[in-house]
Amino acid sequence: MASVLVTGSSGRIGRAVVAELTRRGHRVRGFDRVPGPAGAEFVVGSLTDRAALDHAMQDIDTLIHLAATPDDADFLSEILPNNLLGVYHVLESARLAGVKRLILASSGQVNWWQRESGQIPVRPTEAASPRYWYAASKMFLESIGRGFAEMHGLSVIIARLGWCPRTPAQEQEIAEQNWAQDVYISPRDSGRFFACAVEAPDTVRFAVVFGAGRPTHQLQFDPSTARTLLGFEPEDAWPEGLSS
Ligand SMILES: NC(=O)c1ccc[n+]([C@@H]2O[C@H](COP(=O)([O-])OP(=O)(O)OC[C@H]3O[C@@H](n4cnc5c(N)ncnc54)[C@H](O)[C@@H]3O)[C@@H](O)[C@H]2O)c1
């Protein structure tokens, strides 16, 4: 069983990940600036508070890094502290604490323009085409993840996620667009996806994997690396599992 720190554990995906890891018997600790459910092991803190991160990282062997501004937002007040400076502190804290595996939440938005122009299914080996500032910040995360695998020998899994809606307005957006339905991933599939990444063999040194549900129209993201390296098979297709 792994000892897992989940940053962003109070968020949409984080809550599902904590629930699935706990169900599978892993030891789970949450980290978020928003307090988590009563009873769960949890550290309240910000990604820019190194002391809080170092405290949370004690006795952890696997980090799932979800905490971030999860879409485009003001660069200076949101993306810069949460998605860039925060990544520096989280990864340095993890390295110095002796964490063995990093599972880093990236986004399908790093392949935005190739998918928009119909070059699908996008494969993880293709050059990325980030949509804008948010996706560019995820490329920073992916790049330093690769650096950590090479420089420090950590196992690093980059999770390029599809779309797990956070609001009724986002659910409506997905309902209106075929491509969005094809990249939809339910909360419970998100939980399973990250649990598979935690449980993947130690031989996975660096991998980029897409996390999406079962497409209903056209395959947008190549699911083969998630299948072969992590053993992940999505169970839900839009709109299954929306409230999971
Ligand atoms: N939901 C999706 O469709 C989707 C798609 C692709 C990638 N992602 C990525 O997955 C991750 C989780 O997304 P989500 O949809 O659950 O988002 P969310 O907004 O529901 O959760 C993010 C959590 O991170 C926390 N957080 C943000 N900044 C923080 C900081 N500075 N310090 C401490 N905690 C902080 C928030 O309080 C929140 O609980 C993000 O990295 C996001 O970029 C999500």
XYZ file of C-alpha atoms and ligand atoms in Angstrom, residues 8 10-14 31-34 45-47 66-70 82 105-107 134 138 161-164 166, ligand 1:
73
model
C -5.898 19.961 -4.217
C -10.767 19.514 -1.601
C -11.369 20.108 -5.303
C -13.586 18.370 -7.834
C -11.066 15.721 -8.853
C -9.212 15.682 -5.523
C -3.363 19.176 1.262
C -5.433 22.171 0.256
C -6.011 25.783 1.257
C -9.650 24.794 1.741
C -1.982 25.301 3.578
C -1.038 27.105 0.426
C 1.303 25.849 -2.281
C -3.670 18.450 -8.358
C -3.768 21.839 -6.614
C -3.750 24.586 -9.212
C -5.801 27.250 -10.871
C -7.633 24.773 -13.113
C -0.505 28.631 -8.095
C -2.028 16.809 -13.218
C -1.574 18.335 -16.636
C -4.315 18.998 -19.153
C -2.962 27.960 -18.321
C 1.084 22.908 -17.496
C -6.725 15.078 -18.199
C -9.818 15.541 -20.315
C -12.766 17.464 -18.858
C -14.324 16.765 -15.470
C -16.794 21.652 -11.927
N -11.484 19.312 -14.013
C -10.946 19.240 -15.238
O -11.652 19.162 -16.233
C -9.449 19.273 -15.429
C -8.940 19.052 -16.720
C -7.581 19.051 -16.936
C -6.717 19.259 -15.872
N -7.231 19.479 -14.629
C -6.281 19.703 -13.529
O -6.624 18.836 -12.459
C -6.340 19.476 -11.231
C -7.587 19.481 -10.353
O -8.618 20.179 -11.019
P -10.098 20.325 -10.414
O -11.019 20.364 -11.560
O -10.311 19.343 -9.330
O -9.994 21.793 -9.837
P -10.624 22.393 -8.502
O -10.559 23.882 -8.647
O -11.953 21.774 -8.208
O -9.583 21.915 -7.389
C -8.341 22.529 -7.228
C -8.031 22.560 -5.744
O -6.739 23.130 -5.586
C -6.768 24.008 -4.480
N -5.745 25.024 -4.667
C -5.611 25.877 -5.705
N -4.574 26.687 -5.502
C -4.034 26.324 -4.313
C -2.931 26.812 -3.556
N -2.195 27.840 -3.971
N -2.655 26.210 -2.383
C -3.411 25.157 -1.927
N -4.464 24.667 -2.602
C -4.774 25.263 -3.777
C -8.179 24.602 -4.477
O -8.547 25.065 -3.179
C -9.017 23.437 -4.945
O -9.559 22.693 -3.867
C -5.797 20.863 -11.584
O -4.407 20.815 -11.610
C -6.333 21.099 -12.973
O -5.518 21.994 -13.699
C -8.568 19.486 -14.376
